[in-house]
XYZ file of C-alpha atoms in Angstrom:
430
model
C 0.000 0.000 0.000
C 1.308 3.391 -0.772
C 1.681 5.830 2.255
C 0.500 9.123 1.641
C 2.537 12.204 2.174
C 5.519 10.501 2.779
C 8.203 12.479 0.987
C 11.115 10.022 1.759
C 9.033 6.502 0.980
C 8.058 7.875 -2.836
C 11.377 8.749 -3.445
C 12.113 6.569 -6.016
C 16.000 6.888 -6.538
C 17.976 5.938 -3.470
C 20.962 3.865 -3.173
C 19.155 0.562 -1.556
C 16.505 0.963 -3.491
C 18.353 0.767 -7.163
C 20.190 -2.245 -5.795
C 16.653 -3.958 -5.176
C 14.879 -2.965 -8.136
C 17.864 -4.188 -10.277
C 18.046 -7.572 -8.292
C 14.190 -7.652 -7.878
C 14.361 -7.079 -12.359
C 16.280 -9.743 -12.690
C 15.027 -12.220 -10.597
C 11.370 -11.710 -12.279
C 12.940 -11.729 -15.658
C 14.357 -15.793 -14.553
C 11.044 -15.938 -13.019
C 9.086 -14.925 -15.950
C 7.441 -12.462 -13.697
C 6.882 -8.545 -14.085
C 5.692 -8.156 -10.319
C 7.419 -4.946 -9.175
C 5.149 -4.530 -6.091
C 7.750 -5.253 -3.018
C 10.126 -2.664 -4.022
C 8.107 0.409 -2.984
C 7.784 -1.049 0.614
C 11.592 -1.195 0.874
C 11.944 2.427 0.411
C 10.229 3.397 3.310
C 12.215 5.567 5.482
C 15.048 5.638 3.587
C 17.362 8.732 2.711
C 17.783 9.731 -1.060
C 20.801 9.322 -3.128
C 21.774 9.789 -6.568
C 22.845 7.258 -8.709
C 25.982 8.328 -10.916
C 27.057 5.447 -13.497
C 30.245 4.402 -14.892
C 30.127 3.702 -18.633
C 31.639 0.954 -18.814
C 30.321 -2.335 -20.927
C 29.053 -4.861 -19.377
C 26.789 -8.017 -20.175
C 23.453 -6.839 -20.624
C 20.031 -7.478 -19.092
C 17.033 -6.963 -21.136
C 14.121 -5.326 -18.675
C 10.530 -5.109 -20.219
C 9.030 -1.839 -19.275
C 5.537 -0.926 -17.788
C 2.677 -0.004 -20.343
C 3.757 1.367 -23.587
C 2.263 4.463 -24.462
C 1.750 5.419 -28.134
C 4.689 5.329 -29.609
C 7.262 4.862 -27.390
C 8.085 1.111 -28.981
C 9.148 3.412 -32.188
C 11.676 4.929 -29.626
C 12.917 1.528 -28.229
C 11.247 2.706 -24.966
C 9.309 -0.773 -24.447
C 12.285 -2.972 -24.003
C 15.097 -0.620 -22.803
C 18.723 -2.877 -22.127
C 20.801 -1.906 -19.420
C 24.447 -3.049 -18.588
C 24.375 -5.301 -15.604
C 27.344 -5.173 -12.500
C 28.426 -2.224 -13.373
C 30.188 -0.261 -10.312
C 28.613 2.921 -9.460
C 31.263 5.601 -10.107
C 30.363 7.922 -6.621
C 30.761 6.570 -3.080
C 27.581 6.993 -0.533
C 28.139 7.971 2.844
C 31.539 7.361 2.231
C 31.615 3.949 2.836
C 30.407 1.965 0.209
C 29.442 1.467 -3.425
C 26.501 0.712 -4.986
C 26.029 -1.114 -8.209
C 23.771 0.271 -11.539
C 23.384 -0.122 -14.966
C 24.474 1.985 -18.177
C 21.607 1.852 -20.720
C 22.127 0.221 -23.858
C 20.835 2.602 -26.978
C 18.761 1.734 -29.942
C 19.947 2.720 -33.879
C 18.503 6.179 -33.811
C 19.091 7.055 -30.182
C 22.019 8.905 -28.599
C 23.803 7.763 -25.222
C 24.387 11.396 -22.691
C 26.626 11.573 -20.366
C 25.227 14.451 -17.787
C 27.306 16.362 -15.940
C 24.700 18.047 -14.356
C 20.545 17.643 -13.369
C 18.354 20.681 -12.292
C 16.062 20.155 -9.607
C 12.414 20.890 -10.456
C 9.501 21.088 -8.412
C 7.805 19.594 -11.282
C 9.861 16.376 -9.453
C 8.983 16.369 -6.238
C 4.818 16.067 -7.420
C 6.265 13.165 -9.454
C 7.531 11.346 -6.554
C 4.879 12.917 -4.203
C 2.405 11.376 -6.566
C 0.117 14.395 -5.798
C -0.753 15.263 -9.430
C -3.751 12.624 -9.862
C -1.291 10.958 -12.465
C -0.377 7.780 -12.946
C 2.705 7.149 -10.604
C 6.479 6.727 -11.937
C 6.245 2.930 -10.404
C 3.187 2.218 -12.996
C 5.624 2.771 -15.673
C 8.760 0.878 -14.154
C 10.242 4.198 -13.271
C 13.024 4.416 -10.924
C 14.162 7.923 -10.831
C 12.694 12.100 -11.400
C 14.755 14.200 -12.934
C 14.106 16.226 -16.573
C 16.782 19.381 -16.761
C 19.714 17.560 -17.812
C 22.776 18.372 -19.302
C 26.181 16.733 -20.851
C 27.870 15.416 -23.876
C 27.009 12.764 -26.302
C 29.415 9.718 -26.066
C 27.603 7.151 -28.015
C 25.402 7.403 -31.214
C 23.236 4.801 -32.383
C 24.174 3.036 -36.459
C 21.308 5.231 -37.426
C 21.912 8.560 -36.426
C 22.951 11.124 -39.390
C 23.296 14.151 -37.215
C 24.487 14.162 -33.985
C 28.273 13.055 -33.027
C 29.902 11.861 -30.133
C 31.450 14.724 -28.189
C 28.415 17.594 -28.727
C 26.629 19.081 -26.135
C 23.366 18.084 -25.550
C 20.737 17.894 -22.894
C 17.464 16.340 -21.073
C 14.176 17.972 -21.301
C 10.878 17.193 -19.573
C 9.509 15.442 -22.550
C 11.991 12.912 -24.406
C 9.936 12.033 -27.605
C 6.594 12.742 -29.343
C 5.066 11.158 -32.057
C 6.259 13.780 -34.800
C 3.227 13.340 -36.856
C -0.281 14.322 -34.601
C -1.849 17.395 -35.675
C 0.048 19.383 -32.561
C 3.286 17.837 -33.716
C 2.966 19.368 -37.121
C 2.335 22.541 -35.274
C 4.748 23.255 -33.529
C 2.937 22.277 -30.292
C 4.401 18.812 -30.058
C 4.647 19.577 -25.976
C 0.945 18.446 -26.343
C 1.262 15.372 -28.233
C -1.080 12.410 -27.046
C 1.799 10.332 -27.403
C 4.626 11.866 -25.657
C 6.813 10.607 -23.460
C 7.798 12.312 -20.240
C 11.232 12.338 -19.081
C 11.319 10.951 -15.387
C 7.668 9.994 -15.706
C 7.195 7.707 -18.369
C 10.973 6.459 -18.409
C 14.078 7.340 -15.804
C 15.290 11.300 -15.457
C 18.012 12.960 -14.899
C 19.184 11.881 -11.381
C 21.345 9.507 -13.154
C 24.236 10.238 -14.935
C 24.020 8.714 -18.126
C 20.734 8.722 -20.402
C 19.097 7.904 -23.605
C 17.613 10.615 -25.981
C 16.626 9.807 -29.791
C 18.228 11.780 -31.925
C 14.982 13.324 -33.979
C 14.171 15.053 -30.142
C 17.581 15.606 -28.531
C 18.036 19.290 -28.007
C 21.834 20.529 -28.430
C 23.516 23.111 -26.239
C 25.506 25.749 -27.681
C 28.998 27.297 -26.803
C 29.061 29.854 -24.341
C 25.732 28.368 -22.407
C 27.488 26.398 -19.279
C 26.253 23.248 -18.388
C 24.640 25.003 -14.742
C 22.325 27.170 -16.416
C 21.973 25.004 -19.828
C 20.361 22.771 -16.975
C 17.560 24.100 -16.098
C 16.803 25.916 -19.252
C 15.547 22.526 -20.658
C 12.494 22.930 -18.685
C 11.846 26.146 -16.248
C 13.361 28.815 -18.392
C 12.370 27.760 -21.993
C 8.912 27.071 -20.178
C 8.822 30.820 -19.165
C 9.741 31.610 -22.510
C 7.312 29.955 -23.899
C 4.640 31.484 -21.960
C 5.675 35.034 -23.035
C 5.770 34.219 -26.245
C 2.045 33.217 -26.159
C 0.933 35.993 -24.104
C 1.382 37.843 -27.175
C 2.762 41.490 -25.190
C 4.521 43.833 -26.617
C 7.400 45.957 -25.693
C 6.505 48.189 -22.987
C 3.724 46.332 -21.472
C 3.285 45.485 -17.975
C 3.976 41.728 -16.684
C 3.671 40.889 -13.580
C 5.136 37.585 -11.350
C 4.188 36.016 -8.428
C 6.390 34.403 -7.152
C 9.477 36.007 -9.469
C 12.087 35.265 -7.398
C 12.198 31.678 -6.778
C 13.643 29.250 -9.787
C 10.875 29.573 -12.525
C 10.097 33.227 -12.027
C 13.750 34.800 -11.331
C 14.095 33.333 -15.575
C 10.481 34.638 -16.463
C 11.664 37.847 -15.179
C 14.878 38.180 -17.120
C 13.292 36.950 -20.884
C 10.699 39.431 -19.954
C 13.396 42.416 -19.926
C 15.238 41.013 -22.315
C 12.203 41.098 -24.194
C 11.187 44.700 -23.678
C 8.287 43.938 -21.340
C 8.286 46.163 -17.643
C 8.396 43.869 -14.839
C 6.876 44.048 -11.225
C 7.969 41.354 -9.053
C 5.841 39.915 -6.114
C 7.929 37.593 -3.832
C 9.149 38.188 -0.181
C 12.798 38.562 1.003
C 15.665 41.210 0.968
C 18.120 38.625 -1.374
C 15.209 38.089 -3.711
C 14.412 41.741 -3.909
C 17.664 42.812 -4.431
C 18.418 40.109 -7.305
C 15.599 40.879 -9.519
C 16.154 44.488 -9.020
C 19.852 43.648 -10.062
C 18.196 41.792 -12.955
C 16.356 45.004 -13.995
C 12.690 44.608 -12.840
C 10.642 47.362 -11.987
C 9.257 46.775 -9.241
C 9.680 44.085 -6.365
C 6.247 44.034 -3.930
C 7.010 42.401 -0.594
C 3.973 40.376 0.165
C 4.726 40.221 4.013
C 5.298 44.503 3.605
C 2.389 45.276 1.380
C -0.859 44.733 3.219
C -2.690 44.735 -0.534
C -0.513 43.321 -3.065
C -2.748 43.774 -5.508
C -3.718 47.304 -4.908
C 0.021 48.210 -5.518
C -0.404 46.608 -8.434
C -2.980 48.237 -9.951
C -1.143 51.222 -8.676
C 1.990 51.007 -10.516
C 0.754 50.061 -13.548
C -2.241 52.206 -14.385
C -5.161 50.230 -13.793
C -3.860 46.382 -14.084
C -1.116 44.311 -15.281
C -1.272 43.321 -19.014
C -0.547 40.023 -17.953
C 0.418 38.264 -14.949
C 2.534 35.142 -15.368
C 2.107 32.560 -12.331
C 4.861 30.657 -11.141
C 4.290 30.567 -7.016
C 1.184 27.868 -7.146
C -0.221 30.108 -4.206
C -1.220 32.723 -6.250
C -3.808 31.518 -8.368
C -6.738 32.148 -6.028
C -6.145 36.256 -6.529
C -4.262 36.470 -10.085
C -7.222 37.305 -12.123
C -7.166 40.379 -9.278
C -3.981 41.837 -10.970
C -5.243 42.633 -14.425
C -7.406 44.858 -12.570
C -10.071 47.178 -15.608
C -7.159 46.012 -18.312
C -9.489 44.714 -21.612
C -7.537 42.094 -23.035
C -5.060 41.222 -19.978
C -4.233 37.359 -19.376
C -3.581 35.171 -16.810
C -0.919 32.770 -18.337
C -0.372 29.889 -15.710
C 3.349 28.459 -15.659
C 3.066 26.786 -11.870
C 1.432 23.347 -11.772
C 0.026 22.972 -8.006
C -0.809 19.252 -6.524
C -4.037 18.551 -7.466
C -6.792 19.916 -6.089
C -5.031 22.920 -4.317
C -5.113 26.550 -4.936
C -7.630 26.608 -7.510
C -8.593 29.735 -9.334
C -11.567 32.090 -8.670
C -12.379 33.337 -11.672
C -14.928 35.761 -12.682
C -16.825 34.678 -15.883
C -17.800 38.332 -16.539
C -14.813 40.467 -16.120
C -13.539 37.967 -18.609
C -16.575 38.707 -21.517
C -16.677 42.589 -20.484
C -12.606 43.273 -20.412
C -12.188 40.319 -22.794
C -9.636 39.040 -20.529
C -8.259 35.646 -20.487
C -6.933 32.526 -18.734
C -4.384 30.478 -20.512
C -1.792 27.303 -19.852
C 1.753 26.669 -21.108
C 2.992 23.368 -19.967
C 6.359 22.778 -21.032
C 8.704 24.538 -24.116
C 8.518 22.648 -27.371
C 12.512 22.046 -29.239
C 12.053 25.223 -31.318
C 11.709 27.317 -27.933
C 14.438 25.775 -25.930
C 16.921 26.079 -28.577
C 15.882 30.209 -28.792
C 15.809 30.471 -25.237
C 19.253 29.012 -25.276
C 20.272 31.845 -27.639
C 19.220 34.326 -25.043
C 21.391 32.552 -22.702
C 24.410 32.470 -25.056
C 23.964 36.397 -25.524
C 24.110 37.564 -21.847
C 20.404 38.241 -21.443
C 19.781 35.058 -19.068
C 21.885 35.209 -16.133
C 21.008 32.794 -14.238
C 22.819 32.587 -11.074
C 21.767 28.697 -9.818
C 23.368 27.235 -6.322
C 25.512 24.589 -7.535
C 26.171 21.481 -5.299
C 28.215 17.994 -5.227
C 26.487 14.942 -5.098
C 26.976 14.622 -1.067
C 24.034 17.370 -1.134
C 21.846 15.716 -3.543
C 19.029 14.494 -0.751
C 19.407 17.418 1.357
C 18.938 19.599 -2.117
C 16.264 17.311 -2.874
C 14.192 17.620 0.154
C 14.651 21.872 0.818
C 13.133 22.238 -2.950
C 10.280 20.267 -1.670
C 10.040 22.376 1.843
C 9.937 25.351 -0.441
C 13.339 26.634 0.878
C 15.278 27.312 -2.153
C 15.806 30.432 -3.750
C 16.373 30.691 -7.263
C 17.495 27.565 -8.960
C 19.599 24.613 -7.479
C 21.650 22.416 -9.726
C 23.499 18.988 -9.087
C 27.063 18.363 -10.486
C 27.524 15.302 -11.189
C 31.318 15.680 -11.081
C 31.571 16.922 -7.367
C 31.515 15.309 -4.282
């Protein structure tokens, strides 16, 4: 039975736990048995750890995967290999070694080495299990993890494009089906068929991963692999959602929550891309970085009594659009657009399910034509432009960068909501 709540018992991705599932694989692969139900009880009350493998060849185990969804057999997702007794390359605790697997790649895929994972909220919900999703152990999941970043050492016989040595990273999802009517769009992010990264198959808290090449997203020179990182998902996902807000230069955007990991990005492309910012967030470092980062404004929410009266203040009568990243603040964001016809709500955060839901006034909508709209996750074309803006200065991200011996402790102050900004593992450090 699955114990609610428990933050350490869902985590799927600790040292014991790897060396179960693996043994627990195998044994039901002799067996001719899929059962995978005992290994969630062994995690109970158990700290996290990352597992970092060594890519070195070994004799290889074929494991069947949970359900196949759409396409993924196209992507060799259905019956993924992995190299068997292979020695973890980072010690735990300092005592001992644990043993993983390498995964073996199909013809068209690519083999990444990571040398870094950003931590997402995004997750923690995964693991949490508090999105009314499926959970990771449904698909035969073992670890979160979907802002990834590293180099290329293997190419499948197939692959024309990509070569062993280029950059390349990890985004929340790894494949679509490249021919659905959102594919064709430009929407793919949307596709019926995708497949998300540390859902649907194994993230980024593990070193070495498999991407096909038709959906592997390159990083460029002069983007370094700590904010690369998390542009694969939070900052190409803030992107995104300006983009589709549709403002123009000189508009007002506002950001609850703009100074934690999501919004402290939003709030940069936004300058960078002539909009005015006002901040809402609490916290003298937090006010003083996104001032540093050239927003307007920065409202204190434990200063201000009325938030949203300053709001309407500052900017004339309401915000042209207010971009949500702190879950909290969906109850009163429809309250910042104020009289503004034509101002949007454009929801970024994804709360548990159930929580914080929106209050929403069906006539200020029809007499301001105002608007509520969603942006789930950046799409290949907007990662690779929000890269850009990295490579030219205009994304600054300043992340907390920390060695593996942090990774649970990292792990579990994202989910107590005590990071600021972005936090980023390196693989390489102790």
């Amino acid at each position: 039975m699955r114990a609610q709540g428990n933050f350490d018992y869902v985590v799927p991705l600790i040292s014991d736990i790897l060396v179960a599932m693996q043994s627990r694989e195998e044994t039901c692969l002799r067996n001719g048995s899929q059962e995978r139900g005992g290994v969630r009880n062994h995690a109970a009350h158990h700290s996290f750890h990352p597992a970092v493998l060594d890519p070195t060849q070994s004799r290889s185990v074929s494991i069947t995967r949970g359900k196949t969804l759409g396409r993924r057999a196209t992507t060799a997702r259905s019956g993924v290999s992995y190299a068997a007794g292979v020695e973890q390359k980072c010690r735990f605790n300092g005592k001992r070694r644990i043993r993983g697997g390498v995964p073996e790649i199909g013809p068209e895929e690519v083999l990444i080495k990571l040398n870094v994972t950003g931590l997402c909220m995004s997750d923690v919900h995964f693991m949490m299990e508090d999105w009314g999703m499926p959970p990771m152990s449904q698909f035969g999941t073992k670890c979160a993890g979907h802002e990834g970043a590293g180099v290329i050492v293997k190419v499948g016989e197939r692959v024309k494009n990509l070569k062993v040595g280029q950059r390349a990273g990890l985004k929340p999802i790894q494949d679509v089906c490249h021919t659905c009517e959102y594919c064709k769009t430009g929407r793919e992010t949307y596709c019926l068929s995708c497949v998300m990264t540390g859902l649907h198959i194994d993230g980024s808290y593990k070193q070495y991963i498999v991407s096909p090449e038709r959906y592997t997203s390159l990083i460029p020179d002069g983007v370094p692999d700590e904010i690369a990182g998390p542009i694969m998902c939070s900052g190409s996902t803030a992107y995104t959602s300006i983009k589709e807000s549709g403002l123009r230069p000189g508009q007002w955007a506002v950001f609850p929550g703009g100074g934690g990991g999501v919004g402290m990005q939003a709030v940069q492309l936004a300058i960078a891309m002539g909009l005015r910012a006002i901040v809402i967030d609490t916290g003298a470092e937090r006010k003083e970085t996104c001032l540093k980062y050239g927003a307007d404004e920065f409202i204190d929410f434990k200063e201000v009594e009325n938030p949203v009266e300053k709001v309407l203040e500052l900017t004339g009568g309401g915000a042209h659009a207010v971009f949500v990243t702190a879950v909290q603040s969906y109850p009163i964001a429809q309250g910042f657009l104020g009289h503004r016809a034509g101002a949007q709500v454009m929801c970024i955060g994804l709360p548990p399910a159930g929580k914080y839901n929106m209050e929403v006034n069906p006539s200020a909508l029809a007499f301001r034509n105002q608007s509520i709209k969603g942006t789930l996750v950046a799409g290949m074309a907007d990662v690779d432009e929000t890269m850009d803006f990295a490579r030219r200065g205009k994304l600054r991200l300043e992340p907390t960068v920390v060695g593996l011996s942090k990774f649970n402790e990292s792990v579990q102050k994202l989910k107590n909501g005590q990071v600021a900004g972005r936090i980023v593992v390196d693989f390489n450090k102790e």
